[in-house]
Short mmCIF file of C-alpha atoms in Angstrom, two decimals:
data_model
loop_
_atom_site.label_atom_id
_atom_site.label_comp_id
_atom_site.label_asym_id
_atom_site.label_seq_id
_atom_site.Cartn_x
_atom_site.Cartn_y
_atom_site.Cartn_z
CA MET B 1 74.37 104.18 113.57
CA GLU B 2 78.04 103.79 114.58
CA PHE B 3 80.07 100.50 115.20
CA PRO B 4 80.24 100.01 118.95
CA VAL B 5 83.92 98.87 119.07
CA CYS B 6 87.15 99.93 118.49
CA VAL B 7 89.43 100.04 116.08
CA GLY B 8 93.40 100.64 116.88
CA VAL B 9 95.89 102.30 113.71
CA LEU B 10 99.31 101.16 114.04
CA ALA B 11 100.86 104.91 114.71
CA LEU B 12 105.24 104.36 114.12
CA GLN B 13 105.58 106.44 110.92
CA GLY B 14 103.03 106.80 107.30
CA SER B 15 99.75 107.66 107.40
CA TYR B 16 97.78 106.78 110.49
CA ARG B 17 96.33 110.19 111.04
CA GLU B 18 94.89 110.06 107.31
CA HIS B 19 92.92 106.31 108.31
CA MET B 20 91.70 107.83 112.41
CA THR B 21 90.17 110.60 110.10
CA CYS B 22 88.20 107.66 108.03
CA LEU B 23 87.37 105.46 110.94
CA ARG B 24 85.93 108.62 112.49
CA LYS B 25 83.98 109.28 109.16
CA THR B 26 83.00 105.87 108.89
CA GLY B 27 81.73 106.13 112.44
CA VAL B 28 83.68 103.75 114.48
CA GLN B 29 82.98 104.45 117.85
CA THR B 30 86.26 104.29 119.01
CA VAL B 31 89.69 105.23 117.31
CA VAL B 32 93.20 104.87 119.10
CA GLU B 33 96.79 104.87 117.95
CA ILE B 34 98.91 102.15 119.10
CA LYS B 35 102.81 102.63 119.85
CA LYS B 36 102.90 100.09 122.55
CA PRO B 37 102.63 96.54 123.20
CA ASN B 38 99.73 97.33 126.00
CA GLN B 39 97.82 99.69 124.03
CA LEU B 40 96.62 95.96 121.67
CA GLU B 41 94.51 95.29 124.31
CA GLY B 42 91.36 95.48 124.05
CA ILE B 43 91.11 96.60 120.94
CA ASP B 44 88.59 95.02 118.08
CA GLY B 45 90.63 95.19 115.45
CA LEU B 46 93.91 97.21 113.35
CA ILE B 47 95.22 98.87 110.82
CA ILE B 48 98.61 98.29 109.55
CA PRO B 49 99.12 101.87 107.11
CA GLY B 50 101.27 102.88 104.50
CA GLY B 51 104.32 103.57 105.02
CA GLU B 52 108.11 102.48 104.51
CA SER B 53 108.45 99.42 105.87
CA THR B 54 111.41 98.50 106.62
CA THR B 55 111.37 102.22 108.98
CA MET B 56 107.81 100.42 110.20
CA ALA B 57 109.55 97.68 111.11
CA LEU B 58 113.02 98.69 112.15
CA VAL B 59 110.32 100.86 114.34
CA ALA B 60 108.58 97.53 115.88
CA HIS B 61 111.24 95.37 116.83
CA ARG B 62 113.18 98.30 118.78
CA TRP B 63 109.86 99.56 120.70
CA GLY B 64 108.87 95.52 121.40
CA LEU B 65 106.54 95.11 119.63
CA ILE B 66 106.82 92.47 117.24
CA ASP B 67 106.26 89.99 119.40
CA ALA B 68 102.26 91.71 120.43
CA LEU B 69 101.26 92.00 116.50
CA ARG B 70 102.26 88.62 116.06
CA GLU B 71 100.48 87.55 119.60
CA PHE B 72 97.67 90.05 118.18
CA ALA B 73 97.37 88.32 114.35
CA ALA B 74 97.24 84.87 116.47
CA SER B 75 93.95 86.12 118.77
CA GLY B 76 91.56 86.41 115.29
CA LYS B 77 91.24 89.83 115.47
CA PRO B 78 90.40 91.53 111.80
CA ILE B 79 93.37 93.75 110.72
CA TRP B 80 93.78 95.14 107.49
CA GLY B 81 97.09 96.50 105.84
CA THR B 82 97.78 99.41 103.55
CA CYS B 83 100.59 98.99 101.51
CA ALA B 84 103.50 98.93 103.84
CA GLY B 85 100.87 97.40 105.77
CA LEU B 86 100.45 94.72 103.04
CA ILE B 87 103.82 93.62 103.25
CA PHE B 88 103.80 93.13 106.88
CA LEU B 89 100.92 90.96 106.59
CA ALA B 90 102.20 88.24 103.28
CA GLU B 91 103.81 85.04 104.77
CA ASP B 92 106.13 85.51 101.66
CA GLY B 93 108.08 88.08 99.87
CA GLU B 94 110.32 89.73 96.74
CA GLY B 95 112.35 93.03 96.37
CA MET B 96 113.03 93.05 99.87
CA LYS B 97 115.85 94.82 100.98
CA ALA B 98 119.30 93.31 101.98
CA GLY B 99 119.05 91.16 104.77
CA GLY B 100 114.80 91.08 104.61
CA GLN B 101 112.39 92.53 107.04
CA GLU B 102 110.08 91.02 109.78
CA LEU B 103 106.36 90.57 108.99
CA LEU B 104 104.20 89.53 111.11
CA GLY B 105 102.78 86.50 108.64
CA GLY B 106 99.29 85.44 108.26
CA LEU B 107 98.39 86.50 105.10
CA HIS B 108 99.05 83.47 102.76
CA VAL B 109 100.33 85.61 100.01
CA THR B 110 103.74 86.62 97.71
CA VAL B 111 104.10 90.35 97.60
CA GLN B 112 106.71 92.24 95.43
CA ARG B 113 108.20 95.02 96.97
CA ASN B 114 107.22 98.72 95.37
CA PHE B 115 106.03 96.26 92.56
CA PHE B 116 104.70 99.45 90.51
CA GLY B 117 107.98 101.29 91.16
CA SER B 118 109.75 104.24 92.62
CA GLN B 119 107.86 107.67 94.15
CA ILE B 120 107.71 109.40 91.05
CA ASP B 121 105.67 106.03 89.15
CA SER B 122 102.88 106.83 92.03
CA PHE B 123 99.39 106.72 90.18
CA GLU B 124 95.75 106.55 90.71
CA ALA B 125 93.41 104.80 88.45
CA THR B 126 89.22 103.47 89.22
CA LEU B 127 89.68 99.65 89.63
CA THR B 128 86.56 96.91 89.88
CA ALA B 129 86.29 95.46 93.35
CA SER B 130 83.98 92.08 94.69
CA ALA B 131 80.44 92.83 95.20
CA ALA B 132 80.99 92.81 98.63
CA LEU B 133 82.60 96.38 99.15
CA GLY B 134 78.78 97.52 97.91
CA SER B 135 78.25 99.87 95.69
CA ASP B 136 74.54 102.63 95.59
CA ASP B 137 73.33 100.67 92.76
CA ASP B 138 73.19 96.91 91.18
CA GLN B 139 76.85 97.67 89.48
CA PRO B 140 79.64 95.90 90.20
CA PRO B 141 81.23 98.77 93.27
CA ARG B 142 83.99 100.92 91.20
CA PHE B 143 86.32 103.13 93.75
CA ARG B 144 89.52 105.00 93.25
CA ALA B 145 92.98 103.65 93.74
CA LEU B 146 96.07 105.45 94.29
CA PHE B 147 99.32 104.03 94.30
CA ILE B 148 102.49 105.36 95.86
CA ARG B 149 105.20 103.47 95.58
CA ALA B 150 102.92 100.23 96.09
CA PRO B 151 103.62 96.30 96.59
CA ALA B 152 101.44 93.89 94.18
CA ILE B 153 100.71 90.43 95.34
CA ILE B 154 102.03 88.13 92.65
CA SER B 155 100.84 85.31 94.12
CA ALA B 156 97.64 84.05 96.90
CA LYS B 157 96.56 80.51 98.11
CA PRO B 158 92.70 79.33 97.45
CA SER B 159 92.09 79.96 100.63
CA VAL B 160 92.62 83.91 99.81
CA GLU B 161 89.42 85.32 98.39
CA VAL B 162 90.46 88.08 95.54
CA LEU B 163 88.93 91.98 96.18
CA ALA B 164 90.46 93.77 93.59
CA GLU B 165 93.04 93.23 90.68
CA TRP B 166 94.66 96.11 88.22
CA VAL B 167 94.85 94.60 84.77
CA ILE B 168 98.78 95.59 83.38
CA PRO B 169 98.71 97.61 80.83
CA GLU B 170 99.34 95.56 77.48
CA GLU B 171 102.96 97.93 76.61
CA GLU B 172 103.92 96.64 79.69
CA ARG B 173 103.03 92.27 80.06
CA ALA B 174 105.99 91.41 78.61
CA LYS B 175 108.44 93.18 80.96
CA ALA B 176 106.18 92.52 84.35
CA GLY B 177 105.64 88.76 82.98
CA ARG B 178 102.03 88.56 83.57
CA ASP B 179 98.65 90.56 82.71
CA LYS B 180 97.23 91.12 86.10
CA VAL B 181 98.43 91.78 89.04
CA ILE B 182 96.01 91.06 92.61
CA VAL B 183 95.56 94.47 94.11
CA ALA B 184 93.57 93.76 97.70
CA VAL B 185 92.36 90.97 99.40
CA ARG B 186 90.80 89.13 102.22
CA GLU B 187 91.93 85.71 103.80
CA GLY B 188 89.77 85.02 106.44
CA ARG B 189 89.76 87.94 109.41
CA LEU B 190 92.97 89.42 108.07
CA MET B 191 92.80 91.82 104.85
CA ALA B 192 95.46 94.13 102.57
CA THR B 193 95.72 96.73 100.29
CA ALA B 194 98.44 97.71 97.75
CA PHE B 195 96.62 100.68 96.90
CA HIS B 196 95.58 104.04 99.86
CA PRO B 197 91.76 104.31 100.41
CA GLU B 198 92.42 106.92 103.63
CA LEU B 199 94.09 109.07 101.08
CA THR B 200 90.27 109.37 99.02
CA ASP B 201 86.85 110.65 100.69
CA ASP B 202 85.51 106.81 99.42
CA TYR B 203 85.03 105.11 103.08
CA ARG B 204 83.75 102.21 101.47
CA TRP B 205 87.09 99.78 102.84
CA HIS B 206 87.05 102.04 106.24
CA LYS B 207 83.56 100.51 106.44
CA PHE B 208 84.04 97.27 105.44
CA PHE B 209 87.25 96.89 107.85
CA ALA B 210 84.12 97.95 110.31
CA LYS B 211 81.87 95.44 109.51
CA MET B 212 84.62 92.72 109.80
CA CYS B 213 85.88 93.87 113.08
CA MET B 214 82.29 94.20 114.39
CA GLU B 215 81.10 90.70 113.24
CA GLU B 216 84.53 89.29 115.14
CA ALA B 217 83.21 91.68 118.19
CA THR B 218 79.48 90.21 117.94
CA ARG B 219 80.75 86.76 117.81
CA ALA B 220 82.94 87.17 120.89
CA ASP B 221 80.08 89.14 122.77
CA PRO B 222 77.02 88.55 121.52
CA THR B 223 75.64 92.16 123.73
CA LYS B 224 77.03 93.68 120.40
CA ALA B 225 74.44 92.33 118.31
CA PHE B 226 73.48 94.77 114.77
CA ASP B 227 72.44 94.84 111.44
CA ALA B 228 75.31 96.15 109.35
CA ASP B 229 73.24 96.24 106.33
CA THR B 230 70.94 99.31 108.02
CA ILE B 231 74.26 101.20 108.08
CA PRO B 232 74.42 103.56 105.04
CA PHE B 233 76.78 104.40 102.92
CA THR B 234 78.83 107.23 105.18
CA GLU B 235 78.89 110.53 102.58
CA ASN B 236 81.78 111.90 101.72
CA VAL B 237 81.83 115.17 103.05
CA HIS B 238 85.08 117.43 104.09
CA SER B 239 85.92 119.23 107.18
CA VAL B 240 88.82 121.22 108.33
CA ASP B 241 90.35 118.43 109.61
CA LEU B 242 90.03 115.79 107.28
CA PRO B 243 93.05 114.64 105.37
CA VAL B 244 91.95 113.06 102.52
CA PHE B 245 91.98 114.49 98.82
CA SER B 246 89.29 114.32 96.19
CA GLN B 247 90.50 116.83 93.61
CA THR B 248 94.01 115.02 93.89
CA HIS B 249 95.81 113.52 90.70
CA PHE B 250 99.05 111.49 90.63
CA CYS B 251 100.83 110.61 87.64
CA ALA B 252 103.53 108.54 86.29
CA LEU B 253 106.28 110.56 85.16
CA ASP B 254 108.86 109.78 81.89
CA LYS B 255 112.65 109.12 83.95
CA LYS B 256 115.00 110.22 81.60
#
């Protein structure tokens, strides 16, 4: 069964093609690139992908997208930000570049840019997610998370639902000043992840977002009603055009 919705992916810079492929594999009926304000019309949800957050903000401003994106967010339609997209959605940020950058806001969290270090500190980890993500058994869902020059959420208001956390290794806690950070959240129709689900062949995060889009579309138009629980987990099947990785491993390099 498909998700009969149209999901847009902000296609200014970053891993937007990977997101589009994952959405198609998940069964989303229509997936479109978003580069102009008028392309936001008629979509049921939007993904803001990973990339370089300052560059994306500058391009979005130059192309007249900032106000249109804010209007889209105010409409109540679902938005999912990954990595740089998380920074875009945050109400507040630390470690931003001098002069600041445009933020859409709406997600009541404080995000720390580049919390996990620079590009060479990229790594992957197996984490536990909220039961809302879904699993094939009765155990808490586990998933593979790829962190690439990633931000982290260092505080969140009570209205924010925490979907996943990363426990900081004991030897790094004193420097970080905390035991753990939040890496996935949902607040209303906004969702954000510090990691890159689009670079793996686990499509549960994309299915989770597609269900959010479907639920909102159904509320707005009851003729789209469906039973999300009848949609099975998408099998991890590769094709020649699937730009995701199942065996690649990232590791942090010692800086000397």
